[in-house]
Amino acid sequence: MKSPYAVSCANNRFTILLDGDPLLGPIKPEVKFEADGAYEATPQLKLLSHYEADKSGTSGDCTDHTLVYEDEKGETKLTIIIEAYAHALLCRVNLVCAHKNFNDSSRYLASVGGITLRDEGFDAPEGYMASYQFQRWWTQPAFGSNPAEMPDHTISLLWKLGGVYHHLLPVCGDVLRTELAGRDGGIDIRLSAYNYGHNNLETVSFALASGGDPYELPLTTAALGLQARGSAAGLRSAKAYPDVLEYLGWCTWDAFYDDVTEQGITDKLEEFKRHELPVKWLMIDCGWSETKEGKLQSFAENRDKFPGGLRPLIERAKTDYGLNWVGVWQAFTGFWEGIDPDGRLAVEMKDHLYRTNHGKLLPFPDVAKGFGFWNAWHTYLRRQGVDFIKVDNQGSLVLYFRNNLPIGTAALGAHAALDASAGTHFGMRMINCMGMATENIWSRPGSSVSRSSGDFFPQIEDHFKLHALQNPYNCYYHGAFYHGDWDMWWTKHEYARNHSVLRAVSGGPVYVSDKVGATDPEMLRPLILVDGRVLRCDGPGLPTEDCLLTDPNQAETPLKIWNRAGAAGVVGAFNLNREKKKVRGGMRPSDVPGLAGDRFAVFDYYARTVVSIARDEAIALELDNDELAYYVIAPYESGLAVIGLSDKYVSPAAIEAVERRGELTIVRLKQGGVFAFAANVPPVRALVNGGEAAVRRENGFYSIDCSAYACALTIELQTNEWEGDLDHVG
């Protein structure tokens, strides 16, 4: 199939076309050098040639558009290769510098923005969403139509033009990192090594895809970028979700911060036991290690805080309190400021540590040498009974390794070493954290879970509105690579209910960081089964299409987050308006992509009502400041819609299987509870595990109370043949 993408050239610039119309450009390539620490004037590049060739490329048959630029001295040659596929486009960049006299031998590519593709005509009249690094560890979205307002360090760009969505995803290669920045009249595509001394380079710069379904685009661009890099990393869909995170957990961070102790942990586990709350894992966060002045001194625990040691505590947690897993926090850099150069660890691990130009001592960013460090630490932790890890401070690589190693090289080596050890010792049970920089995202070969927002800050007023903004919008691109961790929260908090619904639609882990004496079990029970299993959605929670290019902190419309749970969909709606205005909008079954069927039962969790509507019919939404709504959308099949356990947020996730045999519908549930369904006509008979069961008519639906059953059960619903309106139940 011929590619819809093409390239045209004029005035030493090139333009990327889609179906013959300009999409990006005109683009002017620039190369910037520095010598002896000072930037030099940018050489003027002239387009020498542009030729096309059909070939078999990274992702199948494509047309190569090769553009060769050279400066007037013939010393700088920049080649840009556009691989145009039927479904997407890939940009490669090659640079060759041949200095012709001795005095130029210290002239190298600038470490930041050494190569820039300057787009002079970016147009997004229908809006864009730019995901950018607002801190070195985290990203969040920026919205607009004016490219001058697009932030620096943008690492994902979605925009709409002519009714078609386009997604540009910068790639981090073995040396260079690509990112975007807005300016008057266009955007800059900047390639940086964050390291001095490079002249001859080749890299993948970005992937681009276009289409009517915005949710397919990041999957396409991420897959193409990974293929082009020859990366061992894969898409989220190819990675296993850690078994530990299928259950409810507790993290010590917001309960104690750095002052975590053995006694404090024991007190909290006692509280969970009194509440009969099935917490199945514990994460001992920052503060447990032996450190000095922000530097790691040893692999062991701080005995002032853990006088009995980690192992006895972990054994008690499992035997006395019913936990299955205990994890510990680590820093990607050893500790926040690295490893103590005067400590015994520096001597013991000297062959596995890297001393930077800034004097920091860090785990060696090399798969072999770095593995030695992590393997030794993880061997110790496994002996203590530790089952999994959370690794923080990953986005600080560029800070510590700048002008030591190229950022792409440092990231590949550091992540490969960590993942190899995490796989060896913990079966890849690992939460990556503070690692949303593009070099982190593209460089992890095996781990599958990564935090998708900044921290939960319980003391900051209205912080929920930022937290709820970051997670679903970040997951638009981040979810192509990883299962998103939407962070911990408090069950006794002004926004506790909002946070609980946010985790319900997240598709990720559910864990809290409650202080001792400050847990509300009823805030957690709608999220879990009696054995602690999380009722988890199928993928990452994402903004609905009508919200993708709109800032919910500014708009007077709600943020709607959709997800799937088997055949059903869920939508959480939130008022995130920063000015505390009322927001209005509508919720439709079509807000959830891919739902089968023509009519749907929409269960309003808080109103306890069901309405039956067509795919594009809307339910009016009106939310006051901080108010939320939550819906389950179940398709009708043969006149019956299975909602699931109505006392659970992700009620369809409690369904093991549904089987239909003519007028008989058989539903297998993972446990008992209040089972809800909507039907065109009342059932004539209902059985629970073979025994007669009472069917209760509710507000637009029916329910069967199966609360007496703590284990899996089977419900049989017998109906007559029906003809009529699905709105019959009222």
XYZ file of C-alpha atoms in Angstrom, residues 241 245 247-250 281 487 489 503-504 506 508-512 524 527-528 534-535:
22
model
C 1.751 -7.154 35.047
C 0.153 -5.383 42.242
C -3.664 -6.952 45.349
C -4.255 -4.114 47.795
C -1.101 -2.609 49.282
C 0.177 -0.089 51.805
C 1.674 -6.161 50.364
C 0.503 6.642 43.210
C -3.337 8.144 48.630
C -7.719 4.525 41.119
C -10.766 2.542 40.007
C -6.651 3.830 36.425
C -3.130 0.166 37.765
C -2.187 -0.601 41.371
C -4.292 0.352 44.379
C -2.319 1.175 47.500
C -2.572 3.717 50.278
C -11.233 0.677 50.000
C -12.045 -1.386 44.952
C -11.233 -4.943 46.040
C -7.985 -5.374 43.050
C -10.889 -5.161 40.624
